[in-house]
Amino acid sequence: MSTPRSKITADLVSTLGSRLQNTKVVTETSPDYGECIARWSDTAVKRAGVVLFPSTAQDISIVVKFVQEHNIDLAVKCGGHSVSGTSSSDGGIVIDLGRMRGVTVDAATKVITAQGGALWADVDNAAAEYGLATVGGTVNHTGIGGLTLGGGYGWLSGRYGMVVDNLLSATLVLADGSVVTASSTENPDLFWAVRGAGHGFGIAVEFQYRCYEQKGEVFSGLLTFTPDKLELVLDFLNSLSEELDANTAAVFMLGQPPGALVPIVAVAPIYIGPEEEARNKFKPLFALGPELDKTYMMPYVKLNALFADMTAYGGRKTFKGTFFLKPVRPAFVRSILDNFTTKLQSDSDLLGSAIVLEFMDMRKVCEVPLSSTAVANRSMNTLNGIVGLRWKESSNDAQHREYARQLQALFKEELDSQLKERNITPDGVPQYLNYAEPGDIAVPEIFGDNTTRLQKLKAQYDPGCLFSKMLSITPVT
């Protein structure tokens, strides 16, 4: 396992800086230091010894070798969405990929090439210029690196599978400083690991994705309902999830928006196709009489920006993955709503928090065998959810994180109970890396039968566990 790593001294900052030709160096005395250590969640902010903004893989290689030589703590930032601070360092080095956001599109071959620091908005917008799209993050200010390396679901997953199922190659800087490309034909073992456990194997500086024609607009938006409609809404979503339509998805949310006296029920319906088909597909939902209807046809790039404002940078946040067996029991979700309502009524600091359930067609995702990539979260039985809490007061950090864990535990108890009651053995691991925080879930529970192969590859590519902030994979020879 990794040994404790140290902070960087001023002298070492100077030494390292002199070796870098294409890197911006930011220290505590720099005027933009505060901006450079800011993260999506204020709980993830740490005071780095130095923040480096490289523009080449060669400079990143120099940094990695320097880190290994001096045993310095290292973090890598792309979008900075980790709420646990895996993209931050306390006194060490942060490699910020923000100067490596280039995206090019080969429309003839339908291949997108994106640098490791790109955000999904960069990819979406570049592809849209050619009437193309790829499977990408559902919040467009998320970095492509973290999401891709952890597997990646998106609104096109019903059609085309996970992000990693559409990944053609990845170029990484490894723990020894070497720069290598991994694909199905080049370093295939590394490519296998990168697709689902990539955080633990290197710094991704470039990705190539397969993309698809996406010229028409799509249907989405937001519907809100009074809490008494919860069971009826879930009955419809359960029936929707059984119909298995690759063009259809929906996001169910419990939250209390500004001005609301109690938490409400909200649904974002998603249909990749014409409006008439969409409204027919969701007709029973509209018939329930939503309080608010903000659904409309929009470009695909707008769909991926739909939740951008609701998930804006800043504020204190925690993020817990949950999982549910379909069909989800409305009575269970009602108990969660009651619990959530009681909590929000007693603690206004949590207003703006949400509990989310994601409904999508998993057939294309599950076409890929569990052993074909490191991703073990492929199941026709279970779907993903999120407990997303946000607050303002740092003095409430511990109690709000504990409440998130309590909610997560309730979902786990329900999942285990329903699996037993229905005599179902999941066909995949009901854990999704991108919805997990380090320390929450042990590696075997995330990767299942893929764990042993990952441990052997870890021993080959990163035996000293330099890349272990997100994933603590034990090297095994």
mmCIF file of N, CA and C in Angstrom, residues 221-265:
data_model
loop_
_atom_site.group_PDB
_atom_site.id
_atom_site.type_symbol
_atom_site.label_atom_id
_atom_site.label_comp_id
_atom_site.label_asym_id
_atom_site.label_seq_id
_atom_site.Cartn_x
_atom_site.Cartn_y
_atom_site.Cartn_z
ATOM 1 N N GLY A 221 -36.930 18.673 -19.614
ATOM 2 C CA GLY A 221 -37.377 19.788 -18.795
ATOM 3 C C GLY A 221 -37.694 19.301 -17.397
ATOM 4 N N LEU A 222 -38.624 19.973 -16.737
ATOM 5 C CA LEU A 222 -38.921 19.639 -15.345
ATOM 6 C C LEU A 222 -40.415 19.710 -15.077
ATOM 7 N N LEU A 223 -40.905 18.695 -14.381
ATOM 8 C CA LEU A 223 -42.278 18.664 -13.891
ATOM 9 C C LEU A 223 -42.229 18.569 -12.376
ATOM 10 N N THR A 224 -43.055 19.344 -11.688
ATOM 11 C CA THR A 224 -43.120 19.233 -10.234
ATOM 12 C C THR A 224 -44.528 18.843 -9.809
ATOM 13 N N PHE A 225 -44.590 18.086 -8.716
ATOM 14 C CA PHE A 225 -45.856 17.581 -8.203
ATOM 15 C C PHE A 225 -45.919 17.794 -6.692
ATOM 16 N N THR A 226 -47.115 17.907 -6.180
ATOM 17 C CA THR A 226 -47.295 17.967 -4.731
ATOM 18 C C THR A 226 -46.967 16.595 -4.145
ATOM 19 N N PRO A 227 -46.537 16.550 -2.872
ATOM 20 C CA PRO A 227 -46.092 15.284 -2.274
ATOM 21 C C PRO A 227 -47.139 14.175 -2.291
ATOM 22 N N ASP A 228 -48.423 14.530 -2.320
ATOM 23 C CA ASP A 228 -49.459 13.491 -2.318
ATOM 24 C C ASP A 228 -49.480 12.684 -3.614
ATOM 25 N N LYS A 229 -48.797 13.165 -4.640
ATOM 26 C CA LYS A 229 -48.761 12.454 -5.930
ATOM 27 C C LYS A 229 -47.592 11.459 -6.016
ATOM 28 N N LEU A 230 -46.812 11.349 -4.956
ATOM 29 C CA LEU A 230 -45.588 10.543 -5.012
ATOM 30 C C LEU A 230 -45.847 9.123 -5.512
ATOM 31 N N GLU A 231 -46.818 8.432 -4.923
ATOM 32 C CA GLU A 231 -47.074 7.046 -5.300
ATOM 33 C C GLU A 231 -47.486 6.922 -6.763
ATOM 34 N N LEU A 232 -48.321 7.837 -7.229
ATOM 35 C CA LEU A 232 -48.774 7.787 -8.618
ATOM 36 C C LEU A 232 -47.620 8.048 -9.585
ATOM 37 N N VAL A 233 -46.758 8.992 -9.215
ATOM 38 C CA VAL A 233 -45.591 9.285 -10.053
ATOM 39 C C VAL A 233 -44.684 8.059 -10.147
ATOM 40 N N LEU A 234 -44.434 7.427 -9.004
ATOM 41 C CA LEU A 234 -43.550 6.259 -9.005
ATOM 42 C C LEU A 234 -44.181 5.063 -9.711
ATOM 43 N N ASP A 235 -45.483 4.921 -9.610
ATOM 44 C CA ASP A 235 -46.149 3.845 -10.355
ATOM 45 C C ASP A 235 -45.882 3.996 -11.852
ATOM 46 N N PHE A 236 -45.965 5.235 -12.333
ATOM 47 C CA PHE A 236 -45.695 5.464 -13.751
ATOM 48 C C PHE A 236 -44.232 5.182 -14.087
ATOM 49 N N LEU A 237 -43.306 5.681 -13.259
ATOM 50 C CA LEU A 237 -41.887 5.484 -13.546
ATOM 51 C C LEU A 237 -41.510 4.006 -13.483
ATOM 52 N N ASN A 238 -42.127 3.273 -12.585
ATOM 53 C CA ASN A 238 -41.883 1.828 -12.534
ATOM 54 C C ASN A 238 -42.346 1.150 -13.818
ATOM 55 N N SER A 239 -43.510 1.543 -14.298
ATOM 56 C CA SER A 239 -44.005 0.955 -15.549
ATOM 57 C C SER A 239 -43.120 1.361 -16.721
ATOM 58 N N LEU A 240 -42.625 2.589 -16.674
ATOM 59 C CA LEU A 240 -41.734 3.075 -17.729
ATOM 60 C C LEU A 240 -40.450 2.253 -17.775
ATOM 61 N N SER A 241 -39.913 1.942 -16.601
ATOM 62 C CA SER A 241 -38.651 1.200 -16.547
ATOM 63 C C SER A 241 -38.814 -0.241 -17.013
ATOM 64 N N GLU A 242 -40.039 -0.743 -16.986
ATOM 65 C CA GLU A 242 -40.283 -2.104 -17.463
ATOM 66 C C GLU A 242 -40.490 -2.154 -18.971
ATOM 67 N N GLU A 243 -40.841 -1.011 -19.573
ATOM 68 C CA GLU A 243 -41.092 -0.986 -21.015
ATOM 69 C C GLU A 243 -39.806 -1.092 -21.832
ATOM 70 N N LEU A 244 -38.681 -0.673 -21.255
ATOM 71 C CA LEU A 244 -37.377 -0.795 -21.904
ATOM 72 C C LEU A 244 -37.336 -0.124 -23.272
ATOM 73 N N ASP A 245 -37.240 1.180 -23.236
ATOM 74 C CA ASP A 245 -37.140 1.995 -24.447
ATOM 75 C C ASP A 245 -35.801 2.718 -24.410
ATOM 76 N N ALA A 246 -34.946 2.442 -25.378
ATOM 77 C CA ALA A 246 -33.595 3.006 -25.384
ATOM 78 C C ALA A 246 -33.586 4.523 -25.499
ATOM 79 N N ASN A 247 -34.666 5.112 -25.976
ATOM 80 C CA ASN A 247 -34.725 6.566 -26.143
ATOM 81 C C ASN A 247 -35.277 7.289 -24.919
ATOM 82 N N THR A 248 -35.691 6.537 -23.912
ATOM 83 C CA THR A 248 -36.414 7.118 -22.788
ATOM 84 C C THR A 248 -35.642 6.981 -21.485
ATOM 85 N N ALA A 249 -35.681 8.040 -20.684
ATOM 86 C CA ALA A 249 -35.122 8.009 -19.333
ATOM 87 C C ALA A 249 -35.905 9.012 -18.494
ATOM 88 N N ALA A 250 -35.697 8.961 -17.199
ATOM 89 C CA ALA A 250 -36.352 9.919 -16.313
ATOM 90 C C ALA A 250 -35.556 10.039 -15.028
ATOM 91 N N VAL A 251 -35.580 11.230 -14.465
ATOM 92 C CA VAL A 251 -34.936 11.487 -13.180
ATOM 93 C C VAL A 251 -36.018 11.893 -12.190
ATOM 94 N N PHE A 252 -36.108 11.155 -11.105
ATOM 95 C CA PHE A 252 -37.065 11.430 -10.033
ATOM 96 C C PHE A 252 -36.318 12.126 -8.908
ATOM 97 N N MET A 253 -36.889 13.211 -8.379
ATOM 98 C CA MET A 253 -36.203 13.992 -7.354
ATOM 99 C C MET A 253 -37.132 14.357 -6.206
ATOM 100 N N LEU A 254 -36.585 14.328 -4.995
ATOM 101 C CA LEU A 254 -37.230 14.879 -3.813
ATOM 102 C C LEU A 254 -36.373 16.042 -3.349
ATOM 103 N N GLY A 255 -36.954 17.217 -3.239
ATOM 104 C CA GLY A 255 -36.187 18.382 -2.816
ATOM 105 C C GLY A 255 -37.101 19.518 -2.433
ATOM 106 N N GLN A 256 -36.531 20.497 -1.769
ATOM 107 C CA GLN A 256 -37.305 21.665 -1.349
ATOM 108 C C GLN A 256 -36.683 22.916 -1.960
ATOM 109 N N PRO A 257 -37.222 23.373 -3.080
ATOM 110 C CA PRO A 257 -36.669 24.553 -3.748
ATOM 111 C C PRO A 257 -36.989 25.823 -2.979
ATOM 112 N N PRO A 258 -36.312 26.923 -3.294
ATOM 113 C CA PRO A 258 -36.586 28.200 -2.625
ATOM 114 C C PRO A 258 -38.058 28.577 -2.732
ATOM 115 N N GLY A 259 -38.641 28.961 -1.613
ATOM 116 C CA GLY A 259 -40.037 29.381 -1.594
ATOM 117 C C GLY A 259 -41.016 28.286 -1.249
ATOM 118 N N ALA A 260 -40.610 27.025 -1.395
ATOM 119 C CA ALA A 260 -41.492 25.905 -1.058
ATOM 120 C C ALA A 260 -41.491 25.685 0.451
ATOM 121 N N LEU A 261 -42.655 25.346 1.001
ATOM 122 C CA LEU A 261 -42.779 25.137 2.442
ATOM 123 C C LEU A 261 -42.386 23.726 2.849
ATOM 124 N N VAL A 262 -42.514 22.784 1.927
ATOM 125 C CA VAL A 262 -42.153 21.387 2.185
ATOM 126 C C VAL A 262 -41.467 20.831 0.946
ATOM 127 N N PRO A 263 -40.773 19.702 1.085
ATOM 128 C CA PRO A 263 -40.180 19.089 -0.105
ATOM 129 C C PRO A 263 -41.243 18.715 -1.131
ATOM 130 N N ILE A 264 -40.874 18.786 -2.381
ATOM 131 C CA ILE A 264 -41.788 18.452 -3.474
ATOM 132 C C ILE A 264 -41.250 17.251 -4.244
ATOM 133 N N VAL A 265 -42.081 16.727 -5.102
ATOM 134 C CA VAL A 265 -41.698 15.656 -6.016
ATOM 135 C C VAL A 265 -41.463 16.280 -7.389
#
